[in-house]
Coordinates of C-alpha atoms in Angstrom, one line a residue:
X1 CA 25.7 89.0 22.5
X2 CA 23.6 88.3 25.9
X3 CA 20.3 87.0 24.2
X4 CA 21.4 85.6 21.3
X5 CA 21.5 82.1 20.4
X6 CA 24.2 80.0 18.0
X7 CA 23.2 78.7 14.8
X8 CA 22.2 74.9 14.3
X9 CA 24.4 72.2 12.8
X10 CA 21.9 69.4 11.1
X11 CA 23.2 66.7 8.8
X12 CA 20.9 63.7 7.3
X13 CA 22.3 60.2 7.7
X14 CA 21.1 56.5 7.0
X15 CA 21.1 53.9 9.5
X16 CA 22.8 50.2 8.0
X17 CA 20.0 48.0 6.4
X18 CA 20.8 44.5 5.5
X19 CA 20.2 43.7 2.1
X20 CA 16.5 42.0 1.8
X21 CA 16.4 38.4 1.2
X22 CA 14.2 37.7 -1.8
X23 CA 11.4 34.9 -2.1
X24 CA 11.3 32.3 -4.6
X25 CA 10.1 32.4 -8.0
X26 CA 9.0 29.5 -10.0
X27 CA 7.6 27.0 -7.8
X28 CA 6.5 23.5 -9.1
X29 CA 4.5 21.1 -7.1
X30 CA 4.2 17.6 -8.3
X31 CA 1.4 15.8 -6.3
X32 CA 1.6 12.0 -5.9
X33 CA -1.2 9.9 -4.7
X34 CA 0.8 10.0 -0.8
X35 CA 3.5 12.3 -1.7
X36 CA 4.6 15.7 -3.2
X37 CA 7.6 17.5 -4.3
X38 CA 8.1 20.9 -4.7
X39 CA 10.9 23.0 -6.6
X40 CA 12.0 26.0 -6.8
X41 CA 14.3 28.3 -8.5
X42 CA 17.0 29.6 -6.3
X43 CA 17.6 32.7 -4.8
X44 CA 21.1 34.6 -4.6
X45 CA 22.1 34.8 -0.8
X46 CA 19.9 31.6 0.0
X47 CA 21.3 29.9 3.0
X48 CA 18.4 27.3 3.1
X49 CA 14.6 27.5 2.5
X50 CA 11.6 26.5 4.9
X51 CA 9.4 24.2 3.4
X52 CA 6.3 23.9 5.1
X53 CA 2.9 21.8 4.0
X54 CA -0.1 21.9 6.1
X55 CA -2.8 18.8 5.9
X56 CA -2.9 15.5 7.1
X57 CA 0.3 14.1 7.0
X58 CA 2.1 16.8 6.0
X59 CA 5.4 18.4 8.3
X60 CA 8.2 21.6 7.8
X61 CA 11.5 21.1 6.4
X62 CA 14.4 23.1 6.3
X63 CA 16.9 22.3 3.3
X64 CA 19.9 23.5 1.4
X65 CA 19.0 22.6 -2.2
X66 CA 16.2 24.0 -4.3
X67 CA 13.5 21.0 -3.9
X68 CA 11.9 19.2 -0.7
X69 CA 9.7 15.4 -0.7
X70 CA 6.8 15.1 1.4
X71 CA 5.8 11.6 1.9
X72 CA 3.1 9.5 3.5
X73 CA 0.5 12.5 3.3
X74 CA -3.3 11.3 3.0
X75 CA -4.9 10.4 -0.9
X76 CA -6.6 12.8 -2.5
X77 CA -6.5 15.6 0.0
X78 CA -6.1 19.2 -0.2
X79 CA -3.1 20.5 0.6
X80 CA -1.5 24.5 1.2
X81 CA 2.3 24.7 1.1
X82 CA 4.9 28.0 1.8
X83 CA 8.5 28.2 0.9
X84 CA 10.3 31.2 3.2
X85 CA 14.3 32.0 2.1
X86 CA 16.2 31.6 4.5
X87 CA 19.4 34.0 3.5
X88 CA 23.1 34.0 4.9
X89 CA 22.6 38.0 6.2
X90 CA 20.5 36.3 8.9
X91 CA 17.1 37.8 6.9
X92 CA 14.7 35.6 6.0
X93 CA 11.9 36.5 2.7
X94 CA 8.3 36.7 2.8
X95 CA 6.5 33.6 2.1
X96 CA 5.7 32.0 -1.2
X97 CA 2.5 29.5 -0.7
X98 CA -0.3 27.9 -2.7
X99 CA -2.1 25.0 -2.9
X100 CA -2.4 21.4 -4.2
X101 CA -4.2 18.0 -4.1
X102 CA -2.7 14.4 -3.9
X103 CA -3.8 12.2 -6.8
X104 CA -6.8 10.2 -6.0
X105 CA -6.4 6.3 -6.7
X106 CA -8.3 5.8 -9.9
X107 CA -9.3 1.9 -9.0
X108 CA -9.3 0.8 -5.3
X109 CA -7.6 -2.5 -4.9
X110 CA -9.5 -5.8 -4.8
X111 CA -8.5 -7.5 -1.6
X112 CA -7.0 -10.6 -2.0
X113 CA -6.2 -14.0 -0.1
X114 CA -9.3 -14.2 0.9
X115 CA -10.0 -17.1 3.3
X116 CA -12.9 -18.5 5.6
X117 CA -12.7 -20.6 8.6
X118 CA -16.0 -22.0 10.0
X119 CA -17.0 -23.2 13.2
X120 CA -20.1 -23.8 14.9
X121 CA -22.8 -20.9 13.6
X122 CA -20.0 -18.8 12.5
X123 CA -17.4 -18.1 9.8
X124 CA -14.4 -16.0 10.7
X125 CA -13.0 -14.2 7.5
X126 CA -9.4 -12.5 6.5
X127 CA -7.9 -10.7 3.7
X128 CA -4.9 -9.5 2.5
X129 CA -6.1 -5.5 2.2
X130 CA -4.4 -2.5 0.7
X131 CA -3.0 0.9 2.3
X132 CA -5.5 2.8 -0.2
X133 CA -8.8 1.1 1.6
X134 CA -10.6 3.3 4.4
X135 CA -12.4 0.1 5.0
X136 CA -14.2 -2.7 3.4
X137 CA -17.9 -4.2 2.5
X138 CA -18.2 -7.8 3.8
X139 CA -21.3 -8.9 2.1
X140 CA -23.0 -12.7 3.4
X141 CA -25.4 -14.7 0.8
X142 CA -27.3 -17.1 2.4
X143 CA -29.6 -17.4 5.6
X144 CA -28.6 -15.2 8.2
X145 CA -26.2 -13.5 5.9
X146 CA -26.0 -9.6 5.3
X147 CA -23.8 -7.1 4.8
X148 CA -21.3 -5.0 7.1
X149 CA -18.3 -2.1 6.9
X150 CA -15.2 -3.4 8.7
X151 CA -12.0 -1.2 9.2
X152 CA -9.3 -4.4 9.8
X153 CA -9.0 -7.0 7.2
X154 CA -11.2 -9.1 8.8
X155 CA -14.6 -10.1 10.2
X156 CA -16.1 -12.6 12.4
X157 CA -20.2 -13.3 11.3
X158 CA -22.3 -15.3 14.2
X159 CA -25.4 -16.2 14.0
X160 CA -25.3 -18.2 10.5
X161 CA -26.9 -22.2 10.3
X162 CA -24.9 -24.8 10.0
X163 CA -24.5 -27.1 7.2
X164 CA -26.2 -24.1 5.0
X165 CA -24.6 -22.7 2.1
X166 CA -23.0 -19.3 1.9
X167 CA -21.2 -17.3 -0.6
X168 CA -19.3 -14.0 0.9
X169 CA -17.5 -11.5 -1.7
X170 CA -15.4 -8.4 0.8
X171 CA -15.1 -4.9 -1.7
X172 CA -12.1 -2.0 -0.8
X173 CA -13.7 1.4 0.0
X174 CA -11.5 3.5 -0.6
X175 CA -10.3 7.3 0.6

């Protein structure tokens, strides 16, 4: 048999594959005017989920149950969130991701406490102000008086003539 070769022996196999780890289904986001919560159904083989949501204020969690709280996130903002399964076979699912808005405050907050201390040519004002103001509108009526934006909770005005009459009214501006 110089010349002549064997036959071949083939066989077909398949290597191990973890079993896939499946995203979430039915996702609810409930937008607060500085918070959010999202739910979730659960997933068989979950281990934990990754809860992630991007804008300002917003951060990644990783938890065990089927729901996550963000809170101190910015007033009516847009935000984009993902959920990733996380399952016990060390394999982790594709995201699941959208998008929501907080609730925009539907009155801004009148500042209150307001109080005035004078001195020569000029009147220092406070106020007790509100986490919802960006800033506020100090408006002056009398001579010398005007109007300004502040960012504190309070203003100091110079420049105004003594023993002259002014009225002063401060407005919340609000995100």
């Amino acid at each position: 048999c110089s010349g002549a070769s064997s036959g071949s022996a083939s066989r077909s196999f398949s290597m191990f594959c973890p079993p896939s780890c499946d995203p979430v289904t039915g996702v609810n986001v409930f937008p607060g005017q500085t918070s959010a919560s999202i739910s979730w159904s659960g997933v068989s083989g979950a281990s934990s989920y990754t809860v992630s949501v991007n804008g300002v204020g917003g951060s990644t969690q990783t938890v065990s149950g089927t729901s996550a709280s963000f809170n101190g996130l910015l007033s009516c903002a847009s935000f984009s969130y993902s959920i990733t399964t996380n399952c016990s076979n060390g394999q982790s699912s594709s995201p699941v991701g959208g998008n929501f808005q907080t609730v925009c405050p539907t009155t801004c907050p009148t500042p209150t406490n307001l109080s005035i201390i004078t001195s020569n040519g000029q009147a220092d004002i406070s106020w007790d102000g509100s986490s919802q103001a960006s800033s506020y509108t100090v408006t002056l009526n009398g001579p010398g008086g005007g109007t300004q934006t502040v960012s504190g909770t309070g203003a100091t005005i110079s420049g105004l003539t003594n023993c002259a009459k002014y009225s002063v009214s401060v407005s919340a501006n609000c995100y």
